mmCIF file of C-alpha atoms in Angstrom:
data_model
loop_
_atom_site.group_PDB
_atom_site.id
_atom_site.type_symbol
_atom_site.label_atom_id
_atom_site.label_comp_id
_atom_site.label_asym_id
_atom_site.label_seq_id
_atom_site.Cartn_x
_atom_site.Cartn_y
_atom_site.Cartn_z
ATOM 1 C CA THR A 1 -54.334 26.259 28.139
ATOM 2 C CA VAL A 2 -54.810 25.583 31.822
ATOM 3 C CA SER A 3 -51.292 26.717 32.671
ATOM 4 C CA HIS A 4 -51.826 30.064 30.884
ATOM 5 C CA GLY A 5 -55.067 30.627 32.815
ATOM 6 C CA ILE A 6 -53.336 29.852 36.086
ATOM 7 C CA GLN A 7 -50.466 32.202 35.283
ATOM 8 C CA ARG A 8 -52.884 35.010 34.332
ATOM 9 C CA TYR A 9 -54.770 34.463 37.601
ATOM 10 C CA ARG A 10 -51.576 34.733 39.631
ATOM 11 C CA GLU A 11 -50.545 37.902 37.803
ATOM 12 C CA THR A 12 -53.984 39.505 38.175
ATOM 13 C CA VAL A 13 -54.455 38.668 41.837
ATOM 14 C CA GLY A 14 -50.814 39.007 42.780
ATOM 15 C CA GLY A 15 -51.150 36.184 45.251
ATOM 16 C CA ALA A 16 -50.260 32.603 45.879
ATOM 17 C CA LEU A 17 -51.819 29.522 44.379
ATOM 18 C CA ILE A 18 -51.624 25.946 45.600
ATOM 19 C CA MET A 19 -51.657 23.268 42.894
ATOM 20 C CA ILE A 20 -52.330 19.668 43.812
ATOM 21 C CA THR A 21 -51.607 17.356 40.914
ATOM 22 C CA HIS A 22 -50.320 13.930 39.952
ATOM 23 C CA ASN A 23 -49.347 15.272 36.536
ATOM 24 C CA THR A 24 -46.072 17.182 36.636
ATOM 25 C CA ARG A 25 -46.380 18.222 32.983
ATOM 26 C CA ILE A 26 -48.802 21.008 33.900
ATOM 27 C CA LEU A 27 -46.120 22.405 36.198
ATOM 28 C CA GLU A 28 -43.593 22.715 33.359
ATOM 29 C CA ARG A 29 -45.189 25.950 32.192
ATOM 30 C CA LEU A 30 -45.735 27.492 35.624
ATOM 31 C CA GLU A 31 -43.417 29.419 37.879
ATOM 32 C CA VAL A 32 -43.174 27.071 40.850
ATOM 33 C CA ASP A 33 -41.755 28.518 44.060
ATOM 34 C CA ARG A 34 -41.953 25.557 46.442
ATOM 35 C CA THR A 35 -42.797 21.890 46.125
ATOM 36 C CA HIS A 36 -44.477 19.750 48.768
ATOM 37 C CA VAL A 37 -44.808 15.978 48.487
ATOM 38 C CA MET A 38 -47.735 14.104 49.999
ATOM 39 C CA VAL A 39 -48.124 10.367 50.593
ATOM 40 C CA LYS A 40 -51.584 9.121 51.581
ATOM 41 C CA GLY A 41 -52.597 12.625 52.642
ATOM 42 C CA HIS A 42 -49.486 13.278 54.747
ATOM 43 C CA MET A 43 -46.866 15.886 53.898
ATOM 44 C CA VAL A 44 -43.590 13.976 53.723
ATOM 45 C CA ALA A 45 -41.190 16.343 51.947
ATOM 46 C CA GLU A 46 -40.769 19.903 50.806
ATOM 47 C CA GLY A 47 -38.196 21.699 48.769
ATOM 48 C CA PRO A 48 -37.480 23.917 45.801
ATOM 49 C CA ALA A 49 -39.085 23.563 42.379
ATOM 50 C CA SER A 50 -36.215 21.277 41.323
ATOM 51 C CA LEU A 51 -37.798 18.560 43.470
ATOM 52 C CA ILE A 52 -40.335 18.085 40.665
ATOM 53 C CA SER A 53 -37.578 17.186 38.195
ATOM 54 C CA ALA A 54 -36.015 14.820 40.721
ATOM 55 C CA ILE A 55 -39.335 12.989 41.137
ATOM 56 C CA ASP A 56 -39.743 12.741 37.369
ATOM 57 C CA ALA A 57 -36.205 11.390 36.976
ATOM 58 C CA ASN A 58 -36.020 9.089 40.001
ATOM 59 C CA GLY A 59 -39.619 8.213 40.812
ATOM 60 C CA PHE A 60 -41.913 8.674 43.777
ATOM 61 C CA GLU A 61 -41.114 5.405 45.532
ATOM 62 C CA ARG A 62 -38.436 6.880 47.805
ATOM 63 C CA PHE A 63 -41.082 9.084 49.419
ATOM 64 C CA GLU A 64 -43.311 6.074 50.006
ATOM 65 C CA ARG A 65 -40.356 4.182 51.550
ATOM 66 C CA GLU A 66 -39.483 7.129 53.781
ATOM 67 C CA ALA A 67 -43.132 7.476 54.846
ATOM 68 C CA ALA A 68 -43.192 3.776 55.760
ATOM 69 C CA GLU A 69 -39.901 4.089 57.684
ATOM 70 C CA LYS A 70 -41.352 7.010 59.677
ATOM 71 C CA GLY A 71 -44.542 5.057 60.391
ATOM 72 C CA ILE A 72 -46.723 7.405 58.340
ATOM 73 C CA ILE A 73 -47.959 4.529 56.182
ATOM 74 C CA SER A 74 -47.909 0.778 56.634
ATOM 75 C CA PRO A 75 -44.904 -0.769 54.869
ATOM 76 C CA LYS A 76 -46.997 -3.819 54.012
ATOM 77 C CA THR A 77 -50.192 -2.267 52.680
ATOM 78 C CA GLY A 78 -49.233 1.342 51.956
ATOM 79 C CA ASP A 79 -52.271 2.468 53.958
ATOM 80 C CA ALA A 80 -52.073 5.497 56.210
ATOM 81 C CA GLU A 81 -51.441 4.644 59.839
#
């Protein structure tokens, strides 16, 4: 599987790997150290791996709202400012 290949790569190289995905299921089988959340290409949050579970349980909308409140995206269109 993809997750096994990624894990083998990390073990062989002994380095870091950045995964960008909209599908959190692939992350279930990986050892995730840190999580970063992007909205319209802007980093809006970071935290521990547990942030993935929180997004799955509670949705992504809060990050879009927070990005709009900070002026990162337009609250009306959702486009990047």
